[in-house]
PDB file of C-alpha atoms in Angstrom:
ATOM      1  CA  MET A   1      11.517  64.888 -28.042  1.00 48.00           C
ATOM      2  CA  LYS A   2      14.533  64.041 -30.279  1.00 46.00           C
ATOM      3  CA  LYS A   3      16.437  61.836 -28.190  1.00 46.00           C
ATOM      4  CA  ILE A   4      13.260  59.854 -27.143  1.00 46.00           C
ATOM      5  CA  ILE A   5      13.142  59.447 -30.960  1.00 44.00           C
ATOM      6  CA  LEU A   6      16.849  58.806 -31.734  1.00 43.00           C
ATOM      7  CA  CYS A   7      16.208  55.793 -29.167  1.00 46.00           C
ATOM      8  CA  ALA A   8      13.584  54.167 -31.146  1.00 45.00           C
ATOM      9  CA  ALA A   9      15.622  54.145 -34.804  1.00 46.00           C
ATOM     10  CA  ALA A  10      18.524  52.916 -32.383  1.00 44.00           C
ATOM     11  CA  LEU A  11      16.128  50.042 -31.743  1.00 43.00           C
ATOM     12  CA  ALA A  12      15.210  49.508 -35.110  1.00 45.00           C
ATOM     13  CA  VAL A  13      18.698  49.448 -35.769  1.00 43.00           C
ATOM     14  CA  CYS A  14      19.633  46.715 -33.822  1.00 43.00           C
ATOM     15  CA  ALA A  15      16.091  44.768 -34.208  1.00 42.00           C
ATOM     16  CA  CYS A  16      17.167  44.488 -37.859  1.00 45.00           C
ATOM     17  CA  ALA A  17      20.481  43.894 -37.231  1.00 45.00           C
ATOM     18  CA  GLY A  18      19.776  41.008 -34.797  1.00 49.00           C
ATOM     19  CA  LEU A  19      16.480  39.270 -37.850  1.00 54.00           C
ATOM     20  CA  ASN A  20      18.207  36.718 -39.792  1.00 61.00           C
ATOM     21  CA  LYS A  21      17.371  37.550 -43.314  1.00 68.00           C
ATOM     22  CA  ASN A  22      19.378  33.693 -44.898  1.00 69.00           C
ATOM     23  CA  THR A  23      16.601  31.378 -43.324  1.00 85.00           C
ATOM     24  CA  VAL A  24      14.043  29.382 -45.382  1.00 87.00           C
ATOM     25  CA  ASN A  25      11.187  30.573 -42.551  1.00 88.00           C
ATOM     26  CA  TYR A  26      12.375  34.478 -43.456  1.00 89.00           C
ATOM     27  CA  GLN A  27      12.254  34.468 -47.035  1.00 90.00           C
ATOM     28  CA  MET A  28       9.036  32.367 -47.585  1.00 91.00           C
ATOM     29  CA  SER A  29       7.305  34.669 -45.651  1.00 92.00           C
ATOM     30  CA  LYS A  30       7.793  37.104 -48.368  1.00 93.00           C
ATOM     31  CA  TYR A  31       5.687  35.486 -49.896  1.00 95.00           C
ATOM     32  CA  ASP A  32       1.926  36.049 -49.307  1.00 96.00           C
ATOM     33  CA  SER A  33       0.778  32.250 -48.854  1.00 95.00           C
ATOM     34  CA  ALA A  34      -2.925  32.744 -50.163  1.00 96.00           C
ATOM     35  CA  LYS A  35      -1.422  33.826 -53.712  1.00 97.00           C
ATOM     36  CA  TYR A  36       1.508  31.071 -54.329  1.00 98.00           C
ATOM     37  CA  TYR A  37       2.412  27.663 -52.790  1.00 98.00           C
ATOM     38  CA  VAL A  38       6.199  28.049 -51.824  1.00 97.00           C
ATOM     39  CA  VAL A  39       8.747  24.526 -51.304  1.00 97.00           C
ATOM     40  CA  ALA A  40      11.745  25.035 -50.205  1.00 96.00           C
ATOM     41  CA  GLY A  41      15.241  22.869 -51.341  1.00 95.00           C
ATOM     42  CA  GLU A  42      19.255  23.094 -50.865  1.00 93.00           C
ATOM     43  CA  GLY A  43      22.503  22.101 -52.167  1.00 93.00           C
ATOM     44  CA  MET A  44      26.036  22.645 -52.782  1.00 91.00           C
ATOM     45  CA  ASN A  45      25.557  25.786 -55.834  1.00 92.00           C
ATOM     46  CA  LYS A  46      22.733  27.089 -57.189  1.00 93.00           C
ATOM     47  CA  THR A  47      21.507  25.114 -59.974  1.00 95.00           C
ATOM     48  CA  GLU A  48      21.236  22.189 -57.463  1.00 96.00           C
ATOM     49  CA  ALA A  49      19.146  24.076 -54.606  1.00 95.00           C
ATOM     50  CA  ALA A  50      17.211  25.348 -57.234  1.00 97.00           C
ATOM     51  CA  SER A  51      16.119  21.966 -59.142  1.00 97.00           C
ATOM     52  CA  ASN A  52      15.695  19.849 -56.097  1.00 97.00           C
ATOM     53  CA  ALA A  53      13.093  22.664 -54.718  1.00 97.00           C
ATOM     54  CA  LEU A  54      11.158  21.977 -57.850  1.00 98.00           C
ATOM     55  CA  GLU A  55      11.596  18.328 -57.098  1.00 98.00           C
ATOM     56  CA  ASN A  56      10.456  19.028 -54.038  1.00 98.00           C
ATOM     57  CA  MET A  57       7.087  20.775 -55.423  1.00 98.00           C
ATOM     58  CA  ARG A  58       7.060  18.011 -57.750  1.00 97.00           C
ATOM     59  CA  ARG A  59       6.968  15.212 -54.780  1.00 97.00           C
ATOM     60  CA  GLU A  60       4.951  16.819 -52.755  1.00 97.00           C
ATOM     61  CA  MET A  61       1.867  17.411 -55.185  1.00 97.00           C
ATOM     62  CA  VAL A  62       2.336  13.768 -56.006  1.00 97.00           C
ATOM     63  CA  GLN A  63       2.142  12.073 -52.042  1.00 97.00           C
ATOM     64  CA  ASN A  64      -0.866  14.168 -50.990  1.00 96.00           C
ATOM     65  CA  ALA A  65      -2.920  13.341 -54.014  1.00 96.00           C
ATOM     66  CA  PRO A  66      -1.207  10.538 -55.320  1.00 96.00           C
ATOM     67  CA  ALA A  67      -4.130   9.375 -58.107  1.00 95.00           C
ATOM     68  CA  ALA A  68      -3.602  12.628 -59.432  1.00 93.00           C
ATOM     69  CA  ALA A  69       0.034  11.354 -60.716  1.00 91.00           C
ATOM     70  CA  ASN A  70      -1.690   9.246 -63.575  1.00 90.00           C
ATOM     71  CA  GLN A  71      -3.799  12.287 -65.014  1.00 94.00           C
ATOM     72  CA  GLY A  72      -0.919  13.864 -66.748  1.00 93.00           C
ATOM     73  CA  VAL A  73      -1.715  16.814 -65.472  1.00 96.00           C
ATOM     74  CA  VAL A  74       1.472  17.548 -62.995  1.00 97.00           C
ATOM     75  CA  PRO A  75       3.781  18.163 -65.882  1.00 97.00           C
ATOM     76  CA  ASP A  76       1.597  21.067 -66.593  1.00 97.00           C
ATOM     77  CA  LEU A  77       1.667  22.545 -63.314  1.00 97.00           C
ATOM     78  CA  MET A  78       5.002  22.471 -62.792  1.00 97.00           C
ATOM     79  CA  ALA A  79       5.831  24.369 -66.167  1.00 97.00           C
ATOM     80  CA  ASN A  80       4.381  27.369 -64.339  1.00 97.00           C
ATOM     81  CA  ALA A  81       6.696  26.740 -61.062  1.00 97.00           C
ATOM     82  CA  SER A  82       9.516  28.756 -61.527  1.00 96.00           C
ATOM     83  CA  ALA A  83      12.857  28.695 -58.344  1.00 95.00           C
ATOM     84  CA  ASP A  84      11.902  32.191 -57.511  1.00 88.00           C
ATOM     85  CA  LYS A  85      14.887  32.466 -54.654  1.00 89.00           C
ATOM     86  CA  VAL A  86      18.013  31.378 -54.511  1.00 93.00           C
ATOM     87  CA  TRP A  87      20.646  32.133 -51.963  1.00 91.00           C
ATOM     88  CA  ARG A  88      23.769  30.967 -50.529  1.00 88.00           C
ATOM     89  CA  ASP A  89      23.596  29.767 -46.909  1.00 77.00           C
ATOM     90  CA  GLN A  90      26.419  32.661 -45.083  1.00 74.00           C
ATOM     91  CA  ALA A  91      26.361  30.481 -41.758  1.00 70.00           C
ATOM     92  CA  ALA A  92      27.807  27.444 -43.314  1.00 65.00           C
ATOM     93  CA  SER A  93      31.542  26.626 -43.238  1.00 63.00           C
ATOM     94  CA  GLY A  94      31.249  25.249 -47.524  1.00 68.00           C
ATOM     95  CA  LYS A  95      29.294  26.388 -49.792  1.00 77.00           C
ATOM     96  CA  HIS A  96      25.688  25.691 -49.389  1.00 88.00           C
ATOM     97  CA  PHE A  97      22.486  27.255 -51.139  1.00 92.00           C
ATOM     98  CA  TYR A  98      19.462  27.453 -50.330  1.00 94.00           C
ATOM     99  CA  ALA A  99      16.145  27.886 -53.233  1.00 96.00           C
ATOM    100  CA  LEU A 100      12.583  28.312 -53.016  1.00 97.00           C
ATOM    101  CA  ALA A 101       9.956  27.064 -55.899  1.00 97.00           C
ATOM    102  CA  VAL A 102       7.588  29.202 -56.570  1.00 98.00           C
ATOM    103  CA  LEU A 103       3.755  28.216 -57.839  1.00 98.00           C
ATOM    104  CA  PRO A 104       0.720  31.053 -58.372  1.00 98.00           C
ATOM    105  CA  ARG A 105      -2.110  29.306 -56.977  1.00 98.00           C
ATOM    106  CA  SER A 106      -4.428  31.266 -59.867  1.00 97.00           C
ATOM    107  CA  SER A 107      -2.024  28.909 -62.491  1.00 98.00           C
ATOM    108  CA  ALA A 108      -3.074  25.763 -60.682  1.00 98.00           C
ATOM    109  CA  ARG A 109      -6.959  26.551 -60.762  1.00 97.00           C
ATOM    110  CA  LYS A 110      -6.581  27.788 -64.631  1.00 98.00           C
ATOM    111  CA  ILE A 111      -4.412  24.888 -65.166  1.00 98.00           C
ATOM    112  CA  LEU A 112      -7.184  22.363 -62.990  1.00 98.00           C
ATOM    113  CA  THR A 113     -10.496  23.572 -63.281  1.00 98.00           C
ATOM    114  CA  PRO A 114     -11.652  23.571 -67.273  1.00 98.00           C
ATOM    115  CA  LEU A 115      -9.870  19.682 -66.650  1.00 97.00           C
ATOM    116  CA  MET A 116     -13.221  19.025 -63.865  1.00 97.00           C
ATOM    117  CA  ASP A 117     -15.378  21.187 -65.689  1.00 97.00           C
ATOM    118  CA  GLN A 118     -14.631  18.689 -68.890  1.00 97.00           C
ATOM    119  CA  ALA A 119     -15.067  15.911 -66.445  1.00 97.00           C
ATOM    120  CA  ASP A 120     -18.611  17.216 -64.600  1.00 97.00           C
ATOM    121  CA  ALA A 121     -19.533  17.893 -68.504  1.00 97.00           C
ATOM    122  CA  LYS A 122     -19.194  14.813 -69.843  1.00 97.00           C
ATOM    123  CA  LEU A 123     -20.693  12.923 -66.643  1.00 96.00           C
ATOM    124  CA  ALA A 124     -23.598  15.151 -66.939  1.00 95.00           C
ATOM    125  CA  GLY A 125     -23.964  13.802 -70.622  1.00 96.00           C
ATOM    126  CA  LEU A 126     -24.036  10.170 -69.459  1.00 95.00           C
ATOM    127  CA  ALA A 127     -26.239  10.708 -66.887  1.00 94.00           C
ATOM    128  CA  GLU A 128     -28.430  11.925 -69.178  1.00 94.00           C
ATOM    129  CA  GLN A 129     -28.874   8.498 -71.052  1.00 94.00           C
ATOM    130  CA  PHE A 130     -29.775   6.669 -68.518  1.00 93.00           C
ATOM    131  CA  ALA A 131     -33.319   4.498 -68.887  1.00 90.00           C
ATOM    132  CA  SER A 132     -36.617   5.986 -67.674  1.00 89.00           C
ATOM    133  CA  PRO A 133     -38.072   3.768 -66.142  1.00 91.00           C
ATOM    134  CA  ALA A 134     -34.489   2.060 -64.982  1.00 89.00           C
ATOM    135  CA  ASP A 135     -33.017  -0.898 -66.352  1.00 90.00           C
ATOM    136  CA  ALA A 136     -30.821  -2.002 -64.112  1.00 90.00           C
ATOM    137  CA  LEU A 137     -28.516  -3.424 -66.672  1.00 87.00           C
ATOM    138  CA  ALA A 138     -28.550  -1.120 -69.273  1.00 90.00           C
ATOM    139  CA  ASP A 139     -27.991   1.467 -66.718  1.00 92.00           C
ATOM    140  CA  LEU A 140     -24.956  -0.150 -65.374  1.00 91.00           C
ATOM    141  CA  LYS A 141     -23.528  -0.364 -68.501  1.00 90.00           C
ATOM    142  CA  ILE A 142     -23.709   4.144 -68.632  1.00 93.00           C
ATOM    143  CA  ALA A 143     -22.027   3.686 -64.525  1.00 93.00           C
ATOM    144  CA  TYR A 144     -19.379   1.408 -66.024  1.00 92.00           C
ATOM    145  CA  LYS A 145     -18.620   4.523 -68.400  1.00 93.00           C
ATOM    146  CA  MET A 146     -19.034   6.902 -65.589  1.00 94.00           C
ATOM    147  CA  GLU A 147     -16.941   5.281 -63.483  1.00 93.00           C
ATOM    148  CA  PRO A 148     -13.135   6.539 -64.557  1.00 94.00           C
ATOM    149  CA  LEU A 149     -14.333  10.085 -65.288  1.00 96.00           C
ATOM    150  CA  ALA A 150     -15.718  10.096 -61.902  1.00 96.00           C
ATOM    151  CA  ALA A 151     -12.125   8.588 -60.583  1.00 95.00           C
ATOM    152  CA  ARG A 152      -9.765  11.457 -63.094  1.00 97.00           C
ATOM    153  CA  ARG A 153     -12.065  13.972 -61.227  1.00 97.00           C
ATOM    154  CA  ALA A 154     -12.157  13.317 -57.951  1.00 97.00           C
ATOM    155  CA  ALA A 155      -8.304  12.823 -58.179  1.00 97.00           C
ATOM    156  CA  LEU A 156      -8.005  16.106 -60.449  1.00 98.00           C
ATOM    157  CA  ASP A 157      -9.735  17.205 -57.261  1.00 98.00           C
ATOM    158  CA  ASP A 158      -7.759  15.983 -54.516  1.00 97.00           C
ATOM    159  CA  LEU A 159      -4.658  18.092 -56.057  1.00 98.00           C
ATOM    160  CA  TYR A 160      -6.886  21.202 -56.857  1.00 98.00           C
ATOM    161  CA  GLN A 161      -8.107  20.895 -52.596  1.00 97.00           C
ATOM    162  CA  PHE A 162      -4.153  20.875 -51.996  1.00 97.00           C
ATOM    163  CA  LEU A 163      -3.054  23.522 -54.034  1.00 98.00           C
ATOM    164  CA  ASP A 164      -5.777  25.735 -52.671  1.00 97.00           C
ATOM    165  CA  ALA A 165      -5.256  28.146 -49.961  1.00 96.00           C
ATOM    166  CA  GLY A 166      -7.985  27.376 -47.755  1.00 95.00           C
ATOM    167  CA  GLN A 167      -7.989  23.602 -49.219  1.00 96.00           C
ATOM    168  CA  GLU A 168     -11.044  23.490 -50.847  1.00 96.00           C
ATOM    169  CA  SER A 169     -12.898  21.555 -53.495  1.00 97.00           C
ATOM    170  CA  TYR A 170     -14.082  22.699 -56.796  1.00 97.00           C
ATOM    171  CA  GLN A 171     -17.959  22.621 -56.563  1.00 96.00           C
ATOM    172  CA  PRO A 172     -18.574  19.636 -54.892  1.00 96.00           C
ATOM    173  CA  GLU A 173     -22.126  20.474 -54.658  1.00 95.00           C
ATOM    174  CA  ARG A 174     -22.592  19.461 -58.528  1.00 94.00           C
ATOM    175  CA  PHE A 175     -19.720  16.384 -58.377  1.00 95.00           C
ATOM    176  CA  ALA A 176     -21.690  15.207 -55.797  1.00 95.00           C
ATOM    177  CA  GLN A 177     -24.520  14.922 -57.496  1.00 93.00           C
ATOM    178  CA  TYR A 178     -22.487  12.425 -60.157  1.00 93.00           C
ATOM    179  CA  LYS A 179     -20.789  10.429 -57.551  1.00 92.00           C
ATOM    180  CA  ASN A 180     -24.057   9.688 -55.916  1.00 94.00           C
ATOM    181  CA  ILE A 181     -25.748   8.614 -59.396  1.00 93.00           C
ATOM    182  CA  LEU A 182     -23.050   6.474 -59.963  1.00 90.00           C
ATOM    183  CA  LYS A 183     -23.561   4.375 -56.547  1.00 92.00           C
ATOM    184  CA  GLU A 184     -26.963   4.395 -56.982  1.00 94.00           C
ATOM    185  CA  LYS A 185     -27.065   2.435 -60.379  1.00 93.00           C
ATOM    186  CA  MET A 186     -24.404   0.558 -59.607  1.00 92.00           C
ATOM    187  CA  ALA A 187     -26.326  -0.523 -56.242  1.00 94.00           C
ATOM    188  CA  ALA A 188     -29.080  -1.227 -57.892  1.00 94.00           C
ATOM    189  CA  VAL A 189     -28.260  -4.411 -59.535  1.00 93.00           C
ATOM    190  CA  LEU A 190     -28.779  -7.203 -57.262  1.00 95.00           C
ATOM    191  CA  VAL A 191     -26.364 -10.337 -56.739  1.00 96.00           C
ATOM    192  CA  ALA A 192     -27.751 -13.291 -54.651  1.00 96.00           C
ATOM    193  CA  VAL A 193     -25.535 -15.681 -53.030  1.00 95.00           C
ATOM    194  CA  ASP A 194     -26.344 -19.614 -52.747  1.00 94.00           C
ATOM    195  CA  VAL A 195     -24.041 -21.444 -50.744  1.00 91.00           C
ATOM    196  CA  GLU A 196     -24.598 -25.549 -50.419  1.00 89.00           C
ATOM    197  CA  GLY A 197     -21.586 -27.656 -48.724  1.00 87.00           C
ATOM    198  CA  VAL A 198     -19.305 -28.023 -45.917  1.00 79.00           C
ATOM    199  CA  GLU A 199     -18.098 -24.594 -43.748  1.00 70.00           C
ATOM    200  CA  SER A 200     -19.885 -22.791 -47.004  1.00 76.00           C
ATOM    201  CA  GLU A 201     -20.019 -19.783 -43.918  1.00 82.00           C
ATOM    202  CA  VAL A 202     -16.192 -19.496 -43.575  1.00 83.00           C
ATOM    203  CA  MET A 203     -15.538 -18.841 -47.169  1.00 86.00           C
ATOM    204  CA  VAL A 204     -19.164 -16.606 -48.079  1.00 90.00           C
ATOM    205  CA  THR A 205     -17.633 -13.526 -46.342  1.00 92.00           C
ATOM    206  CA  TYR A 206     -15.067 -13.031 -49.121  1.00 94.00           C
ATOM    207  CA  VAL A 207     -17.546 -13.464 -51.860  1.00 95.00           C
ATOM    208  CA  VAL A 208     -19.726 -10.941 -50.152  1.00 95.00           C
ATOM    209  CA  ASP A 209     -17.458  -8.610 -49.786  1.00 95.00           C
ATOM    210  CA  ALA A 210     -15.543  -8.837 -53.220  1.00 96.00           C
ATOM    211  CA  LEU A 211     -19.505  -8.022 -54.464  1.00 95.00           C
ATOM    212  CA  ASN A 212     -19.713  -4.594 -51.938  1.00 95.00           C
ATOM    213  CA  GLN A 213     -16.358  -3.808 -52.744  1.00 94.00           C
ATOM    214  CA  MET A 214     -18.000  -3.373 -56.474  1.00 93.00           C
ATOM    215  CA  GLY A 215     -21.094  -1.560 -55.489  1.00 93.00           C
ATOM    216  CA  LEU A 216     -23.260  -4.181 -56.128  1.00 94.00           C
ATOM    217  CA  GLY A 217     -26.435  -4.453 -53.911  1.00 94.00           C
ATOM    218  CA  VAL A 218     -26.227  -8.046 -52.596  1.00 95.00           C
ATOM    219  CA  VAL A 219     -29.517  -9.384 -51.516  1.00 96.00           C
ATOM    220  CA  ASP A 220     -30.624 -12.651 -49.656  1.00 94.00           C
ATOM    221  CA  LEU A 221     -31.705 -15.651 -52.486  1.00 92.00           C
ATOM    222  CA  SER A 222     -35.267 -15.295 -52.066  1.00 93.00           C
ATOM    223  CA  ASP A 223     -35.319 -11.531 -53.337  1.00 94.00           C
ATOM    224  CA  PRO A 224     -37.201 -11.230 -56.803  1.00 93.00           C
ATOM    225  CA  ASP A 225     -35.908  -8.759 -58.226  1.00 92.00           C
ATOM    226  CA  LYS A 226     -31.900 -10.278 -58.291  1.00 94.00           C
ATOM    227  CA  THR A 227     -30.235  -9.691 -61.142  1.00 93.00           C
ATOM    228  CA  ILE A 228     -27.764 -11.864 -60.728  1.00 95.00           C
ATOM    229  CA  LEU A 229     -27.151 -15.650 -59.083  1.00 96.00           C
ATOM    230  CA  VAL A 230     -23.947 -16.685 -57.741  1.00 97.00           C
ATOM    231  CA  LYS A 231     -23.934 -20.436 -57.054  1.00 96.00           C
ATOM    232  CA  ILE A 232     -20.748 -22.182 -55.161  1.00 95.00           C
ATOM    233  CA  ALA A 233     -21.066 -25.758 -53.971  1.00 93.00           C
ATOM    234  CA  THR A 234     -17.752 -26.694 -51.867  1.00 92.00           C
ATOM    235  CA  ASP A 235     -16.358 -29.902 -50.917  1.00 88.00           C
ATOM    236  CA  VAL A 236     -13.877 -30.941 -48.632  1.00 87.00           C
ATOM    237  CA  ASP A 237     -11.329 -33.957 -47.965  1.00 83.00           C
ATOM    238  CA  GLY A 238      -9.417 -34.107 -45.283  1.00 69.00           C
ATOM    239  CA  TYR A 239      -6.767 -36.841 -44.182  1.00 67.00           C
ATOM    240  CA  ASP A 240      -3.791 -37.143 -42.327  1.00 60.00           C
ATOM    241  CA  SER A 241      -0.608 -36.630 -43.796  1.00 58.00           C
ATOM    242  CA  GLN A 242       1.902 -39.968 -45.186  1.00 59.00           C
ATOM    243  CA  LYS A 243       5.373 -37.951 -44.403  1.00 58.00           C
ATOM    244  CA  VAL A 244       4.885 -35.763 -41.073  1.00 65.00           C
ATOM    245  CA  GLN A 245       3.569 -37.378 -38.172  1.00 68.00           C
ATOM    246  CA  GLY A 246       0.762 -35.309 -36.164  1.00 71.00           C
ATOM    247  CA  LEU A 247       0.119 -33.216 -39.206  1.00 78.00           C
ATOM    248  CA  VAL A 248      -3.666 -33.137 -40.815  1.00 83.00           C
ATOM    249  CA  TRP A 249      -4.084 -32.150 -44.337  1.00 83.00           C
ATOM    250  CA  CYS A 250      -7.292 -30.440 -45.491  1.00 85.00           C
ATOM    251  CA  SER A 251      -8.334 -29.986 -48.907  1.00 87.00           C
ATOM    252  CA  SER A 252     -11.039 -27.432 -49.921  1.00 89.00           C
ATOM    253  CA  GLY A 253     -12.751 -26.493 -53.026  1.00 91.00           C
ATOM    254  CA  ALA A 254     -15.450 -24.807 -54.487  1.00 93.00           C
ATOM    255  CA  SER A 255     -17.566 -24.989 -57.829  1.00 95.00           C
ATOM    256  CA  VAL A 256     -19.040 -21.712 -59.286  1.00 97.00           C
ATOM    257  CA  SER A 257     -21.525 -20.836 -61.332  1.00 97.00           C
ATOM    258  CA  LEU A 258     -22.326 -17.115 -62.008  1.00 97.00           C
ATOM    259  CA  VAL A 259     -26.093 -17.073 -63.786  1.00 96.00           C
ATOM    260  CA  ASP A 260     -28.280 -13.886 -65.227  1.00 93.00           C
ATOM    261  CA  ALA A 261     -31.311 -14.339 -63.313  1.00 91.00           C
ATOM    262  CA  ALA A 262     -33.536 -12.281 -65.152  1.00 84.00           C
ATOM    263  CA  ARG A 263     -32.513 -14.698 -67.995  1.00 87.00           C
ATOM    264  CA  GLY A 264     -32.122 -17.941 -66.522  1.00 90.00           C
ATOM    265  CA  VAL A 265     -28.724 -19.019 -68.120  1.00 93.00           C
ATOM    266  CA  THR A 266     -25.178 -20.031 -67.101  1.00 96.00           C
ATOM    267  CA  PHE A 267     -22.668 -17.014 -68.640  1.00 95.00           C
ATOM    268  CA  SER A 268     -19.952 -17.848 -66.298  1.00 96.00           C
ATOM    269  CA  ARG A 269     -18.388 -21.644 -64.557  1.00 97.00           C
ATOM    270  CA  PHE A 270     -15.351 -22.886 -62.973  1.00 97.00           C
ATOM    271  CA  ASN A 271     -13.437 -24.406 -59.925  1.00 96.00           C
ATOM    272  CA  VAL A 272     -11.214 -23.433 -57.540  1.00 95.00           C
ATOM    273  CA  HIS A 273      -9.307 -25.755 -54.830  1.00 91.00           C
ATOM    274  CA  GLU A 274      -6.810 -25.435 -52.086  1.00 90.00           C
ATOM    275  CA  ARG A 275      -4.715 -28.207 -49.647  1.00 87.00           C
ATOM    276  CA  ALA A 276      -3.705 -26.829 -46.253  1.00 86.00           C
ATOM    277  CA  GLY A 277      -2.204 -29.056 -43.058  1.00 84.00           C
ATOM    278  CA  THR A 278      -1.425 -27.994 -39.588  1.00 86.00           C
ATOM    279  CA  SER A 279      -1.632 -30.078 -36.499  1.00 83.00           C
ATOM    280  CA  ARG A 280      -5.122 -29.043 -36.191  1.00 84.00           C
ATOM    281  CA  ALA A 281      -8.197 -30.534 -38.140  1.00 82.00           C
ATOM    282  CA  ALA A 282     -10.200 -27.510 -37.576  1.00 84.00           C
ATOM    283  CA  ASP A 283      -6.965 -25.147 -38.325  1.00 86.00           C
ATOM    284  CA  SER A 284      -6.278 -27.386 -41.844  1.00 85.00           C
ATOM    285  CA  LEU A 285      -9.843 -26.862 -42.726  1.00 85.00           C
ATOM    286  CA  ARG A 286     -10.142 -22.639 -42.096  1.00 87.00           C
ATOM    287  CA  LYS A 287      -7.347 -21.794 -44.011  1.00 89.00           C
ATOM    288  CA  SER A 288      -7.979 -24.351 -47.266  1.00 89.00           C
ATOM    289  CA  MET A 289     -11.685 -23.044 -47.011  1.00 90.00           C
ATOM    290  CA  GLN A 290     -10.485 -18.906 -46.453  1.00 91.00           C
ATOM    291  CA  SER A 291      -7.655 -19.670 -49.573  1.00 93.00           C
ATOM    292  CA  VAL A 292     -10.767 -21.232 -51.547  1.00 93.00           C
ATOM    293  CA  GLY A 293     -13.103 -17.896 -50.846  1.00 93.00           C
ATOM    294  CA  GLU A 294      -9.820 -15.303 -51.889  1.00 95.00           C
ATOM    295  CA  GLN A 295      -9.366 -17.228 -55.449  1.00 95.00           C
ATOM    296  CA  SER A 296     -13.731 -17.832 -55.747  1.00 96.00           C
ATOM    297  CA  ALA A 297     -13.851 -13.752 -55.040  1.00 96.00           C
ATOM    298  CA  ALA A 298     -10.813 -12.779 -56.823  1.00 96.00           C
ATOM    299  CA  GLN A 299     -12.578 -14.568 -59.998  1.00 96.00           C
ATOM    300  CA  ILE A 300     -16.226 -13.709 -59.816  1.00 96.00           C
ATOM    301  CA  THR A 301     -15.134  -9.949 -59.739  1.00 95.00           C
ATOM    302  CA  ARG A 302     -13.390 -10.403 -62.506  1.00 96.00           C
ATOM    303  CA  ARG A 303     -15.924 -11.797 -64.542  1.00 96.00           C
ATOM    304  CA  LEU A 304     -18.976 -10.777 -63.617  1.00 93.00           C
ATOM    305  CA  GLU A 305     -17.809  -6.895 -63.999  1.00 92.00           C
ATOM    306  CA  ALA A 306     -16.370  -8.190 -67.610  1.00 92.00           C
ATOM    307  CA  TYR A 307     -20.208  -9.768 -68.274  1.00 92.00           C
ATOM    308  CA  LEU A 308     -22.021  -6.278 -67.433  1.00 89.00           C
ATOM    309  CA  LYS A 309     -19.704  -4.274 -69.125  1.00 88.00           C
ATOM    310  CA  THR A 310     -20.771  -6.071 -72.618  1.00 82.00           C
ATOM    311  CA  LYS A 311     -23.970  -6.978 -71.561  1.00 73.00           C
TER     312      LYS A 311
END
């Protein structure tokens, strides 16, 4: 029996002797991943290795939750992180050091959850201000106030999920109701698009896509409940190039009016033009009209949003 015990002890010693405790993986395994977020770094001295580990941690936060980088919270999180372990790589011929930056997940929660609770409380307060019965334009002004709060809340939650050991969201049901309300109020503002002229279908897609991206509802021109009317008249002038033989030019334009359908008032007008030349008339028309559509969509979005926010 004594011999068996001695053999077992000898095997244990051999196993320990064969275990490389100098590796990053081994040193990281000593931290409970459920409690700590750990990132490694390296350098030619202890200070450099520690600094690089902390910078790698900051960079990982920004890369995995980029929207949170503009919320001013990453520096607060990094203030709670530390270079907890720094050691020399004994296997390297020259001086080479590793370091581990460590952030307690509990500290991250204490920083992020009050900020998200604050955003939810503000969203709840704004949601209580919606008109009853609903008023599309009046409610939209409140929805626009909710928009940046919802964006901040989502950005903070992205970072919260990244730093959470289980990758769980914070109070998802509570936040979902405000996101749904915001979408509902945006979509309640109905916009109709009336396009006349040559090749109007080529450019109308850009306009409709822009309105959809704003979150507004796009309806048929005949819809009696439309809130806004976008009127577009296109014109096309094609002619042969005088400088390059065989090149066909096309000049396309659009005259755009934005109308408050409920009041029958035109609140914005503008014109856009574009000229394109290719070897085929159809291609020149398509390219010039696409550019007209892109320009129109950009201006419609900007002017319509400004009107709706101040209406």
